[in-house]
Structure formats: structure tokens, C-alpha cells
Amino acid sequence: DAKTTQPPSMDCAEGRAANLPCNHSTISGNEYVYWYRQIHSQGPQYIIHGLKNNETNKMASLIITEDRKSSTLILPHATLRDTAVYYCIVRVVSNQGGKLIFGQGTELSVKP
Amino acid sequence: EPEVTQTPSHQVTQMGQEVILRCVPISNHLYFYWYRQILGQKVEFLVSFYNNEISEKSEIFDDQFSVERPDGSNFTLKIRSTKLEDSAMYFCASSDRAGAYNEQFFGPGTRLTVL
């Protein structure tokens, strides 16, 4: 699975958009980009995933660059409850379910 | 909304003792996982399980570890002879599908403390 690079921490004002970057310059054509988050001491939570098109769901938007070497997770209106560690994970999908390889992630602090 | 549950929430044991961590995955899910997180460190994959057998395991998952799905609802992780370095939060996860839409739902974790 390709390696990802994320900033260790970011701050965001409550109500503003949080834009979390991820570099995955060695991504290969069959690897997907996944985002999970972990609110303090809880189990990780799936947010969104994509291959090459931009994706949006109830939680967030995922913007993947055309060359797929980087992506940005956007939380459009961050709340205090969005304070968490956000993980960008690149992996090949597997018909046996597949493992998640977590890095250090970005610790997002949403401030009032 | 269905969720993964884990028991106990906190387990304290003496070094060398056996522990069993229990998980109840979401009921229609077929893919099961264990991960662990040592305090202050990243979440690490231990093992995946499908169709009553291990699909994949990490280097951490040595002979001291085993997994079992003893009935239709429980999924357990056994550590035969605990070491101090096994102290961690253990997360169970499950998913209803493979492929790109393999969204893994995590439980709240069991904090294992080995003394």
C-alpha cells in the first residue's frame, strides 16, 4: 500500500470549512484513498473514500487531484465534535476484506 | 443504528495470564478484524477473518494470539500468555462487504492492562 503524508496538526474555527491535505505521490492505479477519523480514545470511524473522482457524502467531501498524487478532505462546517485525528489511508481493495494501515494522521482541533 | 460492541471495556490481568476479548460484530457482517493501539501510538492491524478462517495477519499476531467465531454472533481474540507490551486498546471491527466499499465499523475498544 502506498505511503501517505499528512500534517501532524491543524486548527480550524468552528463553523468554518476544515481542509485536511494528504500526499500520496506513490499511489498506483488500483489503490483507493480512504479517510477515517478517531475521536479521542474511541474506535476509528469511516468518513469517505474515492478512486479518482471527487466524492461527497453527509459527512465530508473528498477532492482528489487529477494525477491522484494528493487529496483533500473537506469538512464544510466544522463543529467542536469534529475535533479528532484524521487518517488518510491508501490501499488496494481486496475481495477478502482488506486491512487498514493507519499512519499518524492529522490532529484537527476545532476551536470556538 | 447497529453498532459493534466489545466486552469488557477494561481488562486488567497479570503477566502470563490468558485473556479473551469479546466482540459482537454487526449482525449481517461477514468480515471481521482486530486492531490494537498502544497508548500514544498509531492504530495497528492484527488480523482479518472471513468465512471462518484468518484472511490475513500481521507480524504482531504471533502464536500467542488466536481468534475464533464460536457462534453466530461473537468474535473473540485470545492472548494465551500476556506480556507487559500487550497493554493496549484493542478494537474489533466488522464489514458487510469486500472491495472498494469495505467500510469497517469499529467498536469502542477494550483497554487491556497487563501488570
CSV table of C-alpha atoms in Angstrom, one decimal:
chain,number,residue,atom,x,y,z
A,1,ASP,CA,0.0,0.0,0.0
A,2,ALA,CA,1.2,3.5,-0.9
A,3,LYS,CA,2.6,5.7,1.8
A,4,THR,CA,0.7,8.8,2.8
A,5,THR,CA,2.0,12.1,4.3
A,6,GLN,CA,-0.3,14.3,6.4
A,7,PRO,CA,0.5,17.4,8.6
A,8,PRO,CA,0.6,16.4,12.2
A,9,SER,CA,-1.9,19.0,13.4
A,10,MET,CA,-4.3,21.7,12.2
A,11,ASP,CA,-6.6,24.2,13.8
A,12,CYS,CA,-10.0,25.3,12.4
A,13,ALA,CA,-12.5,27.8,13.7
A,14,GLU,CA,-16.0,26.4,14.5
A,15,GLY,CA,-18.4,26.9,11.6
A,16,ARG,CA,-15.6,27.3,9.0
A,17,ALA,CA,-14.5,24.7,6.5
A,18,ALA,CA,-11.7,22.3,7.5
A,19,ASN,CA,-9.4,21.3,4.7
A,20,LEU,CA,-7.2,18.4,5.5
A,21,PRO,CA,-4.5,17.6,3.0
A,22,CYS,CA,-2.9,14.3,2.2
A,23,ASN,CA,0.0,13.4,-0.1
A,24,HIS,CA,0.2,10.0,-1.7
A,25,SER,CA,2.6,10.5,-4.5
A,26,THR,CA,3.4,6.8,-5.0
A,27,ILE,CA,-0.3,5.8,-5.3
A,28,SER,CA,-0.9,3.2,-8.0
A,29,GLY,CA,-3.8,2.9,-10.4
A,30,ASN,CA,-5.7,0.3,-8.4
A,31,GLU,CA,-5.4,2.0,-5.0
A,32,TYR,CA,-8.2,3.9,-3.3
A,33,VAL,CA,-8.0,6.8,-0.9
A,34,TYR,CA,-9.9,6.3,2.4
A,35,TRP,CA,-10.4,8.7,5.2
A,36,TYR,CA,-11.1,7.6,8.8
A,37,ARG,CA,-11.1,9.7,12.0
A,38,GLN,CA,-10.7,8.8,15.6
A,39,ILE,CA,-12.3,10.9,18.3
A,40,HIS,CA,-10.3,10.7,21.5
A,41,SER,CA,-9.9,7.1,22.7
A,42,GLN,CA,-12.9,5.9,20.6
A,43,GLY,CA,-12.7,3.4,17.7
A,44,PRO,CA,-11.9,4.8,14.3
A,45,GLN,CA,-14.8,5.9,12.1
A,46,TYR,CA,-15.1,5.7,8.4
A,47,ILE,CA,-15.7,9.1,6.6
A,48,ILE,CA,-15.4,8.7,2.9
A,49,HIS,CA,-13.4,7.1,0.1
A,50,GLY,CA,-12.6,7.6,-3.6
A,51,LEU,CA,-10.6,6.4,-6.5
A,52,LYS,CA,-10.2,9.3,-8.9
A,53,ASN,CA,-13.4,11.3,-8.9
A,54,ASN,CA,-14.4,13.8,-6.2
A,55,GLU,CA,-16.8,12.3,-3.7
A,56,THR,CA,-19.3,13.8,-1.3
A,57,ASN,CA,-21.4,12.3,1.4
A,58,LYS,CA,-23.2,13.6,4.6
A,59,MET,CA,-20.0,13.9,6.5
A,60,ALA,CA,-17.5,15.3,4.1
A,61,SER,CA,-16.2,15.9,0.6
A,62,LEU,CA,-13.1,14.3,-0.9
A,63,ILE,CA,-11.1,16.1,-3.6
A,64,ILE,CA,-8.5,14.0,-5.4
A,65,THR,CA,-6.1,15.7,-7.8
A,66,GLU,CA,-6.1,14.7,-11.4
A,67,ASP,CA,-2.7,13.0,-11.1
A,68,ARG,CA,-4.1,11.3,-7.9
A,69,LYS,CA,-0.9,12.2,-6.0
A,70,SER,CA,-2.7,14.1,-3.4
A,71,SER,CA,-6.2,14.6,-1.9
A,72,THR,CA,-8.0,16.9,0.4
A,73,LEU,CA,-10.8,16.0,2.9
A,74,ILE,CA,-13.2,18.9,3.4
A,75,LEU,CA,-15.5,19.2,6.4
A,76,PRO,CA,-17.7,22.1,5.2
A,77,HIS,CA,-18.9,23.5,8.5
A,78,ALA,CA,-16.6,22.1,11.3
A,79,THR,CA,-18.1,21.8,14.7
A,80,LEU,CA,-16.4,21.1,18.1
A,81,ARG,CA,-17.4,17.5,17.7
A,82,ASP,CA,-15.2,17.2,14.7
A,83,THR,CA,-12.1,17.5,16.8
A,84,ALA,CA,-10.3,14.3,16.2
A,85,VAL,CA,-7.3,12.6,14.5
A,86,TYR,CA,-8.0,12.2,10.8
A,87,TYR,CA,-6.3,9.4,8.9
A,88,CYS,CA,-5.7,9.3,5.1
A,89,ILE,CA,-5.2,5.7,4.0
A,90,VAL,CA,-4.3,4.4,0.6
A,91,ARG,CA,-5.0,0.8,-0.1
A,92,VAL,CA,-5.7,-1.8,-2.8
A,93,VAL,CA,-9.1,-3.2,-2.4
A,94,SER,CA,-9.4,-6.9,-1.6
A,95,ASN,CA,-12.1,-9.5,-2.1
A,96,GLN,CA,-11.2,-10.8,1.3
A,97,GLY,CA,-12.0,-7.5,3.1
A,98,GLY,CA,-8.5,-6.0,3.4
A,99,LYS,CA,-6.7,-4.4,6.2
A,100,LEU,CA,-6.4,-0.7,7.1
A,101,ILE,CA,-2.9,0.6,7.6
A,102,PHE,CA,-3.1,3.7,9.8
A,103,GLY,CA,-0.4,6.4,9.9
A,104,GLN,CA,0.0,9.1,12.5
A,105,GLY,CA,-2.8,11.2,10.9
A,106,THR,CA,-3.7,14.9,11.4
A,107,GLU,CA,-4.9,16.0,14.7
A,108,LEU,CA,-7.6,18.6,14.0
A,109,SER,CA,-8.6,21.0,16.7
A,110,VAL,CA,-11.8,22.9,16.1
A,111,LYS,CA,-11.9,26.0,18.2
A,112,PRO,CA,-14.9,28.2,19.2
B,1,GLU,CA,-28.2,2.3,14.3
B,2,PRO,CA,-26.4,-1.1,14.5
B,3,GLU,CA,-23.0,-1.0,16.2
B,4,VAL,CA,-20.1,-3.2,17.1
B,5,THR,CA,-19.9,-3.9,20.8
B,6,GLN,CA,-17.0,-5.1,22.9
B,7,THR,CA,-16.6,-6.5,26.3
B,8,PRO,CA,-15.1,-5.9,28.8
B,9,SER,CA,-14.4,-2.2,28.4
B,10,HIS,CA,-11.3,-2.6,30.6
B,11,GLN,CA,-9.4,-5.7,31.5
B,12,VAL,CA,-6.6,-5.9,34.0
B,13,THR,CA,-4.5,-9.0,34.1
B,14,GLN,CA,-1.2,-10.4,35.4
B,15,MET,CA,1.6,-11.1,33.1
B,16,GLY,CA,1.5,-14.7,31.8
B,17,GLN,CA,-2.3,-15.0,32.2
B,18,GLU,CA,-4.6,-15.7,29.4
B,19,VAL,CA,-7.2,-13.2,28.3
B,20,ILE,CA,-10.2,-13.3,26.0
B,21,LEU,CA,-11.5,-10.2,24.5
B,22,ARG,CA,-15.0,-10.4,23.1
B,23,CYS,CA,-16.7,-8.6,20.3
B,24,VAL,CA,-20.2,-8.7,18.8
B,25,PRO,CA,-20.0,-7.5,15.2
B,26,ILE,CA,-22.9,-6.0,13.4
B,27,SER,CA,-25.3,-8.9,12.7
B,28,ASN,CA,-25.2,-9.2,8.9
B,29,HIS,CA,-21.5,-8.5,8.6
B,30,LEU,CA,-19.1,-11.2,7.2
B,31,TYR,CA,-15.7,-9.6,7.6
B,32,PHE,CA,-14.1,-9.3,11.0
B,33,TYR,CA,-11.0,-7.6,12.2
B,34,TRP,CA,-8.9,-6.9,15.3
B,35,TYR,CA,-6.7,-3.9,15.7
B,36,ARG,CA,-4.7,-2.6,18.6
B,37,GLN,CA,-3.5,0.8,19.7
B,38,ILE,CA,-0.7,1.2,22.3
B,39,LEU,CA,-1.2,4.4,24.3
B,40,GLY,CA,0.0,7.4,22.3
B,41,GLN,CA,0.8,5.3,19.2
B,42,LYS,CA,-1.0,4.6,15.9
B,43,VAL,CA,-3.7,2.0,15.3
B,44,GLU,CA,-2.1,-1.3,14.2
B,45,PHE,CA,-3.8,-4.1,12.2
B,46,LEU,CA,-3.7,-7.5,13.9
B,47,VAL,CA,-5.8,-9.9,11.9
B,48,SER,CA,-8.7,-10.2,9.5
B,49,PHE,CA,-11.2,-13.1,9.5
B,50,TYR,CA,-13.7,-14.3,6.8
B,51,ASN,CA,-15.6,-17.5,6.2
B,52,ASN,CA,-14.4,-18.9,9.5
B,53,GLU,CA,-10.7,-18.6,8.8
B,54,ILE,CA,-8.0,-16.0,9.0
B,55,SER,CA,-7.6,-14.0,5.8
B,56,GLU,CA,-4.6,-12.0,6.8
B,57,LYS,CA,-2.5,-11.4,9.9
B,58,SER,CA,0.3,-9.0,10.8
B,59,GLU,CA,3.7,-9.7,12.3
B,60,ILE,CA,2.3,-8.8,15.7
B,61,PHE,CA,-0.2,-11.6,15.5
B,62,ASP,CA,2.1,-14.4,16.6
B,63,ASP,CA,1.4,-17.8,18.2
B,64,GLN,CA,0.3,-16.2,21.4
B,65,PHE,CA,-2.8,-14.8,19.6
B,66,SER,CA,-5.8,-16.6,18.3
B,67,VAL,CA,-9.2,-15.6,17.0
B,68,GLU,CA,-12.5,-17.5,17.0
B,69,ARG,CA,-16.0,-17.1,16.0
B,70,PRO,CA,-17.6,-19.6,18.4
B,71,ASP,CA,-21.2,-19.0,17.4
B,72,GLY,CA,-23.1,-16.8,15.0
B,73,SER,CA,-22.7,-13.6,16.9
B,74,ASN,CA,-19.4,-13.4,18.9
B,75,PHE,CA,-15.9,-12.9,17.6
B,76,THR,CA,-13.1,-13.3,20.1
B,77,LEU,CA,-9.4,-12.5,20.4
B,78,LYS,CA,-7.4,-14.7,22.8
B,79,ILE,CA,-4.0,-13.9,24.1
B,80,ARG,CA,-2.5,-17.0,25.7
B,81,SER,CA,0.2,-15.7,27.9
B,82,THR,CA,0.1,-11.9,28.2
B,83,LYS,CA,3.2,-9.8,28.2
B,84,LEU,CA,3.6,-6.2,29.5
B,85,GLU,CA,3.9,-5.0,26.0
B,86,ASP,CA,0.4,-6.4,25.2
B,87,SER,CA,-1.1,-3.5,27.2
B,88,ALA,CA,-3.1,-1.5,24.6
B,89,MET,CA,-6.6,-0.7,23.4
B,90,TYR,CA,-7.9,-3.5,21.3
B,91,PHE,CA,-10.5,-2.6,18.7
B,92,CYS,CA,-12.8,-5.0,16.9
B,93,ALA,CA,-14.2,-4.1,13.5
B,94,SER,CA,-16.6,-5.6,11.0
B,95,SER,CA,-17.8,-5.0,7.5
B,96,ASP,CA,-20.6,-6.4,5.3
B,97,ARG,CA,-18.6,-6.4,2.1
B,98,ALA,CA,-15.2,-6.6,0.5
B,99,GLY,CA,-13.9,-4.5,-2.3
B,100,ALA,CA,-13.9,-0.7,-2.5
B,101,TYR,CA,-17.0,-0.4,-0.3
B,102,ASN,CA,-15.3,-2.3,2.6
B,103,GLU,CA,-16.3,0.2,5.2
B,104,GLN,CA,-15.1,-1.1,8.5
B,105,PHE,CA,-17.2,-0.3,11.6
B,106,PHE,CA,-15.2,-0.2,14.8
B,107,GLY,CA,-16.2,-1.0,18.3
B,108,PRO,CA,-15.5,1.2,21.3
B,109,GLY,CA,-12.5,-0.9,22.3
B,110,THR,CA,-11.2,-2.9,25.2
B,111,ARG,CA,-8.4,-1.4,27.2
B,112,LEU,CA,-6.1,-4.2,28.3
B,113,THR,CA,-3.7,-3.5,31.1
B,114,VAL,CA,-1.0,-6.2,31.8
B,115,LEU,CA,0.7,-5.9,35.2
